[in-house]
Amino acid sequence: MESLEQQIQIIPSTTTKNKDGNESFDENAPQPQPQLIPLHKRLYQKWQKIYATHSFLVLVICAILLAYAYPPLGATYLAPQITATWIAVMFIFILAGMGIKTEEFAKAFQRLYFNAFLQMFNFGAVSGIVFGFSRLMVYAGALPQSLADGMTICASLPITVNMVLVLTKSAGGDEASAIFNAAFGNLMGVFLSPALILGYLGVSGQVNLGNVFFKLGLRVVLPIAIGQFLQKFVPVAKEFVKRYKKYFKKAQEYCLVFIVYTVFCKTFLNGSDASVGDIFLMIAMQFAMLSLVMVLAWTLLRILFRNEPKLQAMGLFGCTHKTVAMGVPLINAIYEDNPMVGLYTLPLLIWHPMQLVLGTAVAPRVFAYVERREMELTQQQQQQEQEGEGGDDIKIVSSATPPDESTQLMEIGAAPSVENDKSDHEKGT
């Protein structure tokens, strides 16, 4: 709630100058009167703050409601088979290709053990745990097949880009590792995520395996290759995108919202096997799964990298985050002819803001832990040096060189708004 000072505007007092030129209050002048800001203006200001922070989430909710109101518009009349599945998807992945920093891959062998652990946990452990849990829920009759499959699809996607960077920085983690793993994970996800999804869920009658990989090649791999070509060999295009970065971010956001709108129009038009109660139950399950894998990742990181607190902080987010920027178009490319594609997308749209909320909540505690742990390791090292034993057994890993200006391009391929606005806020602070 706003304080009284925020709701009241004070009219400045009238002052006069005496013979010496000093200002003095005029007692006969009208005294300042407090003026309350009108309620509608205060509400509008609050709404502006909420929208600035959560614009993507707000737009997605509006898109789903519009799809429910009149499904034929997005399912048929807007030609989603061209506008959503081809134009919007290819535009998103061209930007993603321009954002992926392949030069960061040279750093893979600097911390090979940590990088391998993070990618295996993000792709393998998270998807395996969620898949097993979702099958159990289907067997128990607690969750419909479509939402259970959507949970598995969400868990098979790669790491986010911008959100991981922001939370890693706020938690005092290793930013260089965050940059590498975000870039490498997203490139791997183009090939690995479809393989995991089809491996877990199988090839149903609605999915033609050869056709799926052909379309993924045209809609995903080719645009990423074009984006990489523009980044490496067309400096004018690279500078243009960097100069108008915020506009490209918004364009990517609107493309994602349009894809979400069309897939839910298709789902509402054809009907679904999930009720409102099933959706709320799925939300609770997503929260439980995200909390579980975060606790498990943190425990393993504390054990395997006990003297590297900055890597622990980065790994907490990198091991569990899932990208909506690449996830939505990937799901649409694989299941564009499936009437349940909206419900396959919904668990990801729940996981995405949830990981931001939980990450923001734990980041201050992780930051305090990193500072305390580094201080302990420094003291141990100094004590060993004083005792003449040397400090070889205790290794303190400091944060690598901060990301340079070229990471701005990487942010364009990141998940939009919920991450981007948070990133802008962090940079501003």
Short mmCIF file of C-alpha atoms in Angstrom, two decimals:
data_model
loop_
_atom_site.label_atom_id
_atom_site.label_comp_id
_atom_site.label_asym_id
_atom_site.label_seq_id
_atom_site.Cartn_x
_atom_site.Cartn_y
_atom_site.Cartn_z
CA MET A 1 0.00 0.00 0.00
CA GLU A 2 1.23 3.49 -0.85
CA SER A 3 2.29 5.80 1.97
CA LEU A 4 0.50 9.05 2.69
CA GLU A 5 3.44 11.00 1.22
CA GLN A 6 3.00 9.15 -2.09
CA GLN A 7 -0.72 9.95 -2.20
CA ILE A 8 -0.37 13.66 -1.30
CA GLN A 9 1.07 16.44 -3.41
CA ILE A 10 2.28 19.49 -1.44
CA ILE A 11 1.93 22.98 -2.87
CA PRO A 12 5.16 24.91 -2.21
CA SER A 13 4.93 27.78 0.27
CA THR A 14 5.13 31.36 -0.98
CA THR A 15 8.39 33.09 0.03
CA THR A 16 9.57 36.68 -0.11
CA LYS A 17 13.02 38.29 -0.05
CA ASN A 18 14.00 40.82 2.61
CA LYS A 19 16.37 43.78 2.17
CA ASP A 20 19.44 41.54 2.65
CA GLY A 21 18.29 39.34 -0.24
CA ASN A 22 17.53 36.36 2.05
CA GLU A 23 14.33 34.42 1.58
CA SER A 24 11.72 34.41 4.33
CA PHE A 25 8.25 32.97 4.60
CA ASP A 26 5.36 35.35 4.04
CA GLU A 27 3.00 34.79 6.94
CA ASN A 28 0.16 36.41 5.03
CA ALA A 29 0.58 34.10 2.07
CA PRO A 30 -1.87 31.19 1.75
CA GLN A 31 -0.65 28.12 3.64
CA PRO A 32 0.12 24.94 1.63
CA GLN A 33 -2.79 22.58 1.38
CA PRO A 34 -2.40 18.84 0.89
CA GLN A 35 -3.94 17.47 -2.29
CA LEU A 36 -4.78 13.78 -2.54
CA ILE A 37 -3.94 12.09 -5.84
CA PRO A 38 -7.25 10.84 -7.31
CA LEU A 39 -7.94 7.17 -6.83
CA HIS A 40 -8.13 6.42 -10.54
CA LYS A 41 -4.66 7.92 -11.08
CA ARG A 42 -3.17 5.85 -8.27
CA LEU A 43 -4.75 2.70 -9.68
CA TYR A 44 -3.47 3.54 -13.16
CA GLN A 45 0.06 4.06 -11.81
CA LYS A 46 -0.07 0.70 -10.01
CA TRP A 47 -1.29 -0.97 -13.20
CA GLN A 48 1.58 0.57 -15.17
CA LYS A 49 4.10 -0.85 -12.70
CA ILE A 50 2.51 -4.31 -12.83
CA TYR A 51 2.37 -4.32 -16.63
CA ALA A 52 5.96 -3.09 -16.95
CA THR A 53 7.17 -5.99 -14.82
CA HIS A 54 4.86 -8.74 -16.08
CA SER A 55 3.80 -7.63 -19.56
CA PHE A 56 4.31 -11.03 -21.17
CA LEU A 57 2.24 -12.81 -18.53
CA VAL A 58 -0.53 -10.19 -18.81
CA LEU A 59 -0.60 -10.47 -22.59
CA VAL A 60 -0.71 -14.28 -22.45
CA ILE A 61 -3.69 -14.22 -20.08
CA CYS A 62 -5.48 -11.74 -22.35
CA ALA A 63 -4.67 -13.89 -25.40
CA ILE A 64 -6.11 -17.02 -23.75
CA LEU A 65 -9.28 -15.17 -22.75
CA LEU A 66 -9.70 -13.80 -26.28
CA ALA A 67 -9.16 -17.27 -27.69
CA TYR A 68 -11.87 -18.62 -25.40
CA ALA A 69 -14.27 -15.83 -26.42
CA TYR A 70 -14.11 -16.55 -30.16
CA PRO A 71 -11.87 -19.47 -31.18
CA PRO A 72 -12.50 -19.43 -34.97
CA LEU A 73 -10.66 -16.11 -35.36
CA GLY A 74 -7.25 -17.44 -34.37
CA ALA A 75 -7.88 -21.03 -35.44
CA THR A 76 -9.03 -20.28 -38.98
CA TYR A 77 -9.41 -16.69 -40.13
CA LEU A 78 -5.91 -15.44 -39.21
CA ALA A 79 -4.34 -18.32 -41.21
CA PRO A 80 -2.26 -19.62 -38.26
CA GLN A 81 -0.75 -22.37 -40.44
CA ILE A 82 1.19 -19.57 -42.17
CA THR A 83 1.31 -16.58 -39.82
CA ALA A 84 1.97 -18.43 -36.56
CA THR A 85 3.72 -21.67 -37.50
CA TRP A 86 5.98 -20.23 -40.20
CA ILE A 87 6.38 -16.44 -40.11
CA ALA A 88 6.31 -15.89 -36.32
CA VAL A 89 8.38 -18.98 -35.53
CA MET A 90 11.08 -18.23 -38.09
CA PHE A 91 11.31 -14.60 -36.96
CA ILE A 92 11.81 -15.72 -33.34
CA PHE A 93 14.57 -18.18 -34.25
CA ILE A 94 16.42 -15.74 -36.51
CA LEU A 95 16.64 -13.42 -33.49
CA ALA A 96 17.68 -16.40 -31.35
CA GLY A 97 20.41 -17.22 -33.85
CA MET A 98 21.71 -13.66 -33.73
CA GLY A 99 21.74 -13.86 -29.93
CA ILE A 100 23.60 -17.15 -29.48
CA LYS A 101 27.31 -16.49 -28.82
CA THR A 102 29.07 -19.51 -30.30
CA GLU A 103 32.44 -18.02 -29.32
CA GLU A 104 31.48 -18.82 -25.72
CA PHE A 105 31.65 -22.53 -26.59
CA ALA A 106 35.45 -22.33 -26.47
CA LYS A 107 35.13 -21.96 -22.69
CA ALA A 108 33.44 -25.37 -22.38
CA PHE A 109 36.63 -27.14 -21.30
CA GLN A 110 37.47 -24.59 -18.61
CA ARG A 111 34.81 -26.05 -16.32
CA LEU A 112 33.88 -29.20 -18.17
CA TYR A 113 32.68 -31.09 -15.08
CA PHE A 114 30.33 -28.33 -13.95
CA ASN A 115 28.99 -27.60 -17.44
CA ALA A 116 28.32 -31.27 -18.09
CA PHE A 117 26.55 -31.65 -14.74
CA LEU A 118 24.33 -28.63 -15.36
CA GLN A 119 23.24 -29.68 -18.85
CA MET A 120 22.61 -33.29 -17.84
CA PHE A 121 20.56 -32.20 -14.84
CA ASN A 122 18.55 -29.66 -16.83
CA PHE A 123 17.77 -31.98 -19.73
CA GLY A 124 17.98 -35.40 -18.11
CA ALA A 125 17.17 -35.27 -14.40
CA VAL A 126 14.38 -32.67 -14.55
CA SER A 127 12.63 -34.28 -17.51
CA GLY A 128 12.99 -37.78 -16.02
CA ILE A 129 11.58 -36.76 -12.63
CA VAL A 130 8.65 -34.85 -14.13
CA PHE A 131 7.92 -37.62 -16.64
CA GLY A 132 7.79 -40.27 -13.90
CA PHE A 133 5.60 -38.09 -11.68
CA SER A 134 3.20 -37.20 -14.51
CA ARG A 135 2.79 -40.87 -15.50
CA LEU A 136 1.98 -41.66 -11.88
CA MET A 137 -0.68 -38.93 -11.84
CA VAL A 138 -2.22 -40.26 -15.06
CA TYR A 139 -2.23 -43.81 -13.68
CA ALA A 140 -3.92 -42.58 -10.50
CA GLY A 141 -6.50 -40.67 -12.53
CA ALA A 142 -5.51 -37.36 -10.94
CA LEU A 143 -4.46 -35.63 -14.16
CA PRO A 144 -5.65 -35.88 -17.80
CA GLN A 145 -3.23 -37.18 -20.41
CA SER A 146 -2.88 -33.84 -22.21
CA LEU A 147 -1.72 -31.85 -19.17
CA ALA A 148 0.57 -34.69 -18.06
CA ASP A 149 2.17 -34.71 -21.51
CA GLY A 150 2.48 -30.93 -21.34
CA MET A 151 4.40 -31.19 -18.06
CA THR A 152 6.85 -33.63 -19.68
CA ILE A 153 7.26 -31.39 -22.73
CA CYS A 154 7.98 -28.39 -20.49
CA ALA A 155 10.60 -30.35 -18.52
CA SER A 156 12.39 -31.40 -21.73
CA LEU A 157 13.13 -27.84 -22.87
CA PRO A 158 16.48 -26.02 -22.50
CA ILE A 159 17.61 -23.33 -20.07
CA THR A 160 16.46 -19.71 -20.24
CA VAL A 161 18.91 -16.99 -21.26
CA ASN A 162 18.18 -13.61 -19.77
CA MET A 163 16.40 -14.77 -16.61
CA VAL A 164 19.32 -17.01 -15.63
CA LEU A 165 21.78 -14.15 -16.18
CA VAL A 166 19.72 -11.74 -14.07
CA LEU A 167 19.19 -14.14 -11.16
CA THR A 168 22.80 -15.36 -11.27
CA LYS A 169 24.01 -11.78 -10.97
CA SER A 170 21.59 -10.93 -8.14
CA ALA A 171 22.67 -14.07 -6.26
CA GLY A 172 26.38 -13.36 -6.64
CA GLY A 173 26.92 -16.30 -8.98
CA ASP A 174 29.34 -16.91 -11.85
CA GLU A 175 28.06 -14.82 -14.77
CA ALA A 176 30.52 -16.24 -17.32
CA SER A 177 29.23 -19.77 -16.64
CA ALA A 178 25.67 -18.52 -16.99
CA ILE A 179 26.43 -17.03 -20.42
CA PHE A 180 28.10 -20.18 -21.70
CA ASN A 181 25.49 -22.63 -20.42
CA ALA A 182 22.59 -20.49 -21.67
CA ALA A 183 24.05 -20.30 -25.18
CA PHE A 184 25.14 -23.94 -25.32
CA GLY A 185 21.92 -25.25 -23.76
CA ASN A 186 19.69 -23.41 -26.22
CA LEU A 187 21.67 -24.65 -29.20
CA MET A 188 21.58 -28.22 -27.86
CA GLY A 189 17.86 -27.86 -27.17
CA VAL A 190 17.08 -27.37 -30.85
CA PHE A 191 18.07 -31.01 -31.42
CA LEU A 192 17.84 -32.62 -27.99
CA SER A 193 14.44 -31.33 -26.84
CA PRO A 194 12.44 -32.82 -29.77
CA ALA A 195 14.30 -36.12 -29.27
CA LEU A 196 13.48 -36.16 -25.55
CA ILE A 197 9.83 -35.21 -26.11
CA LEU A 198 9.24 -37.86 -28.76
CA GLY A 199 11.26 -40.38 -26.74
CA TYR A 200 9.14 -39.86 -23.60
CA LEU A 201 5.75 -39.51 -25.26
CA GLY A 202 6.25 -41.65 -28.34
CA VAL A 203 5.15 -40.95 -31.90
CA SER A 204 1.36 -40.77 -31.88
CA GLY A 205 -0.99 -40.82 -34.87
CA GLN A 206 -0.96 -37.02 -34.98
CA VAL A 207 2.85 -36.90 -35.30
CA ASN A 208 4.66 -37.85 -38.50
CA LEU A 209 8.26 -38.29 -37.39
CA GLY A 210 9.88 -37.55 -40.74
CA ASN A 211 7.64 -34.55 -41.31
CA VAL A 212 8.37 -33.21 -37.81
CA PHE A 213 12.15 -33.19 -38.28
CA PHE A 214 11.80 -31.75 -41.78
CA LYS A 215 9.72 -28.86 -40.42
CA LEU A 216 12.09 -28.38 -37.47
CA GLY A 217 14.94 -28.10 -39.94
CA LEU A 218 13.13 -25.42 -41.95
CA ARG A 219 11.55 -23.48 -39.07
CA VAL A 220 14.21 -23.82 -36.36
CA VAL A 221 17.64 -24.91 -37.61
CA LEU A 222 17.64 -22.84 -40.81
CA PRO A 223 16.55 -19.56 -39.10
CA ILE A 224 19.18 -20.06 -36.37
CA ALA A 225 21.81 -20.61 -39.06
CA ILE A 226 20.64 -17.43 -40.82
CA GLY A 227 20.85 -15.54 -37.53
CA GLN A 228 24.38 -16.81 -36.93
CA PHE A 229 25.38 -15.82 -40.47
CA LEU A 230 24.02 -12.30 -39.95
CA GLN A 231 25.83 -12.03 -36.61
CA LYS A 232 29.19 -13.16 -38.00
CA PHE A 233 29.29 -11.75 -41.53
CA VAL A 234 26.81 -8.85 -41.75
CA PRO A 235 27.97 -6.15 -39.32
CA VAL A 236 25.26 -3.75 -40.50
CA ALA A 237 22.51 -6.19 -39.46
CA LYS A 238 24.23 -6.88 -36.15
CA GLU A 239 24.53 -3.18 -35.33
CA PHE A 240 20.96 -2.51 -36.44
CA VAL A 241 19.57 -5.19 -34.13
CA LYS A 242 21.74 -3.96 -31.25
CA ARG A 243 20.65 -0.36 -31.77
CA TYR A 244 16.96 -1.23 -31.76
CA LYS A 245 17.23 -4.03 -29.22
CA LYS A 246 14.20 -3.08 -27.15
CA TYR A 247 11.97 -2.97 -30.22
CA PHE A 248 13.11 -6.41 -31.35
CA LYS A 249 12.45 -7.74 -27.85
CA LYS A 250 8.91 -6.42 -28.02
CA ALA A 251 8.43 -7.84 -31.50
CA GLN A 252 9.57 -11.25 -30.25
CA GLU A 253 7.20 -10.97 -27.31
CA TYR A 254 4.24 -10.17 -29.53
CA CYS A 255 5.09 -13.07 -31.85
CA LEU A 256 5.11 -15.45 -28.88
CA VAL A 257 1.78 -14.10 -27.64
CA PHE A 258 0.32 -14.51 -31.13
CA ILE A 259 1.47 -18.15 -31.26
CA VAL A 260 -0.07 -18.78 -27.82
CA TYR A 261 -3.30 -17.14 -28.99
CA THR A 262 -3.59 -19.30 -32.10
CA VAL A 263 -2.80 -22.60 -30.33
CA PHE A 264 -5.43 -21.93 -27.66
CA CYS A 265 -7.95 -20.93 -30.33
CA LYS A 266 -7.34 -24.34 -31.89
CA THR A 267 -7.68 -26.09 -28.53
CA PHE A 268 -10.91 -24.29 -27.57
CA LEU A 269 -12.39 -24.89 -31.04
CA ASN A 270 -11.77 -28.64 -30.91
CA GLY A 271 -12.41 -29.12 -27.17
CA SER A 272 -10.11 -30.68 -24.57
CA ASP A 273 -10.02 -33.42 -21.95
CA ALA A 274 -9.08 -31.04 -19.09
CA SER A 275 -11.37 -29.18 -16.72
CA VAL A 276 -10.68 -25.98 -14.78
CA GLY A 277 -10.02 -28.08 -11.68
CA ASP A 278 -7.45 -30.14 -13.60
CA ILE A 279 -5.64 -26.96 -14.61
CA PHE A 280 -5.41 -25.69 -11.03
CA LEU A 281 -4.18 -29.10 -9.91
CA MET A 282 -1.52 -29.00 -12.64
CA ILE A 283 -0.40 -25.56 -11.41
CA ALA A 284 0.06 -26.97 -7.90
CA MET A 285 1.99 -29.93 -9.31
CA GLN A 286 4.25 -27.65 -11.34
CA PHE A 287 5.05 -25.70 -8.19
CA ALA A 288 5.83 -28.92 -6.34
CA MET A 289 8.04 -30.23 -9.17
CA LEU A 290 9.96 -26.95 -9.51
CA SER A 291 10.53 -26.77 -5.75
CA LEU A 292 11.67 -30.40 -5.67
CA VAL A 293 14.21 -30.10 -8.49
CA MET A 294 15.56 -26.83 -7.04
CA VAL A 295 16.15 -28.51 -3.67
CA LEU A 296 17.72 -31.55 -5.34
CA ALA A 297 19.97 -29.40 -7.56
CA TRP A 298 21.11 -27.28 -4.61
CA THR A 299 21.91 -30.38 -2.54
CA LEU A 300 23.99 -31.96 -5.32
CA LEU A 301 25.76 -28.68 -6.07
CA ARG A 302 26.70 -28.31 -2.39
CA ILE A 303 28.16 -31.82 -2.43
CA LEU A 304 29.93 -31.84 -5.82
CA PHE A 305 31.18 -28.23 -5.85
CA ARG A 306 31.49 -27.54 -2.14
CA ASN A 307 34.38 -25.04 -2.47
CA GLU A 308 32.87 -23.15 -5.43
CA PRO A 309 29.97 -21.10 -4.07
CA LYS A 310 29.63 -18.93 -7.19
CA LEU A 311 29.08 -22.02 -9.33
CA GLN A 312 26.56 -23.30 -6.80
CA ALA A 313 24.57 -20.08 -7.11
CA MET A 314 24.58 -20.17 -10.91
CA GLY A 315 23.77 -23.89 -10.99
CA LEU A 316 20.68 -23.49 -8.80
CA PHE A 317 18.99 -21.49 -11.57
CA GLY A 318 20.68 -23.08 -14.56
CA CYS A 319 19.71 -26.61 -13.55
CA THR A 320 15.98 -25.88 -13.28
CA HIS A 321 14.97 -23.05 -15.62
CA LYS A 322 13.04 -23.66 -18.86
CA THR A 323 12.81 -21.27 -21.80
CA VAL A 324 9.50 -20.00 -23.11
CA ALA A 325 11.11 -18.13 -26.02
CA MET A 326 12.24 -21.35 -27.71
CA GLY A 327 9.75 -23.66 -26.04
CA VAL A 328 6.53 -22.25 -27.46
CA PRO A 329 7.63 -22.33 -31.12
CA LEU A 330 9.19 -25.78 -30.67
CA ILE A 331 5.97 -27.21 -29.27
CA ASN A 332 3.99 -25.56 -32.05
CA ALA A 333 6.33 -26.97 -34.69
CA ILE A 334 6.05 -30.54 -33.34
CA TYR A 335 2.33 -30.61 -32.53
CA GLU A 336 0.81 -28.04 -34.90
CA ASP A 337 -1.83 -30.54 -36.12
CA ASN A 338 -2.67 -31.82 -32.65
CA PRO A 339 -5.88 -30.30 -31.17
CA MET A 340 -4.33 -30.51 -27.68
CA VAL A 341 -1.39 -28.25 -28.52
CA GLY A 342 -2.76 -25.51 -26.23
CA LEU A 343 -2.74 -27.82 -23.23
CA TYR A 344 0.73 -29.03 -24.17
CA THR A 345 1.89 -25.39 -23.97
CA LEU A 346 0.07 -24.44 -20.76
CA PRO A 347 2.46 -26.13 -18.23
CA LEU A 348 5.38 -24.16 -19.72
CA LEU A 349 3.42 -20.91 -19.37
CA ILE A 350 2.98 -21.80 -15.67
CA TRP A 351 6.59 -22.92 -15.05
CA HIS A 352 8.05 -19.79 -16.66
CA PRO A 353 6.74 -17.08 -14.25
CA MET A 354 6.94 -19.50 -11.34
CA GLN A 355 10.69 -19.94 -11.76
CA LEU A 356 11.08 -16.16 -11.73
CA VAL A 357 9.05 -15.79 -8.53
CA LEU A 358 10.91 -18.56 -6.69
CA GLY A 359 14.27 -17.43 -8.04
CA THR A 360 13.69 -13.85 -6.93
CA ALA A 361 12.64 -15.08 -3.50
CA VAL A 362 15.76 -17.19 -2.88
CA ALA A 363 18.33 -14.94 -4.61
CA PRO A 364 19.05 -12.72 -1.54
CA ARG A 365 19.59 -15.78 0.66
CA VAL A 366 21.87 -17.36 -1.93
CA PHE A 367 23.82 -14.09 -2.21
CA ALA A 368 24.34 -14.01 1.56
CA TYR A 369 25.45 -17.66 1.47
CA VAL A 370 27.96 -16.99 -1.33
CA GLU A 371 29.53 -14.08 0.57
CA ARG A 372 29.69 -16.04 3.82
CA ARG A 373 31.11 -19.16 2.16
CA GLU A 374 33.77 -17.23 0.25
CA MET A 375 34.81 -15.52 3.48
CA GLU A 376 35.10 -18.90 5.21
CA LEU A 377 37.22 -20.31 2.37
CA THR A 378 39.46 -17.23 2.41
CA GLN A 379 39.99 -17.55 6.15
CA GLN A 380 40.79 -21.26 5.81
CA GLN A 381 43.30 -20.53 3.07
CA GLN A 382 44.98 -17.80 5.10
CA GLN A 383 45.13 -20.06 8.13
CA GLN A 384 46.75 -22.84 6.13
CA GLU A 385 49.30 -20.44 4.67
CA GLN A 386 50.17 -19.19 8.15
CA GLU A 387 50.63 -22.75 9.36
CA GLY A 388 52.90 -23.44 6.41
CA GLU A 389 50.63 -26.08 4.99
CA GLY A 390 49.83 -24.17 1.78
CA GLY A 391 46.42 -23.45 0.33
CA ASP A 392 46.36 -26.03 -2.45
CA ASP A 393 43.54 -28.02 -0.90
CA ILE A 394 41.15 -25.09 -0.75
CA LYS A 395 40.25 -23.50 -4.04
CA ILE A 396 38.19 -20.35 -4.28
CA VAL A 397 36.62 -19.82 -7.67
CA SER A 398 35.97 -16.17 -8.37
CA SER A 399 33.54 -14.88 -10.93
CA ALA A 400 34.95 -14.84 -14.42
CA THR A 401 35.19 -11.78 -16.58
CA PRO A 402 31.80 -10.03 -16.72
CA PRO A 403 29.86 -10.28 -19.95
CA ASP A 404 30.89 -7.75 -22.57
CA GLU A 405 28.65 -5.56 -24.68
CA SER A 406 28.06 -8.34 -27.22
CA THR A 407 25.81 -10.08 -24.71
CA GLN A 408 23.18 -7.51 -25.63
CA LEU A 409 22.50 -9.49 -28.79
CA MET A 410 22.15 -12.64 -26.71
CA GLU A 411 19.42 -11.00 -24.65
CA ILE A 412 17.30 -10.50 -27.79
CA GLY A 413 16.98 -14.26 -28.16
CA ALA A 414 15.97 -14.58 -24.50
CA ALA A 415 12.53 -15.13 -23.08
CA PRO A 416 10.62 -11.88 -23.25
CA SER A 417 9.21 -9.34 -20.88
CA VAL A 418 8.99 -11.30 -17.65
CA GLU A 419 12.73 -11.80 -17.98
CA ASN A 420 13.60 -8.74 -20.00
CA ASP A 421 11.83 -6.26 -17.76
CA LYS A 422 13.41 -7.89 -14.77
CA SER A 423 16.78 -7.59 -16.48
CA ASP A 424 16.23 -3.91 -17.19
CA HIS A 425 15.29 -3.37 -13.56
CA GLU A 426 18.46 -5.12 -12.37
CA LYS A 427 20.60 -3.07 -14.72
CA GLY A 428 18.94 0.06 -13.54
CA THR A 429 19.70 -0.73 -9.93
#
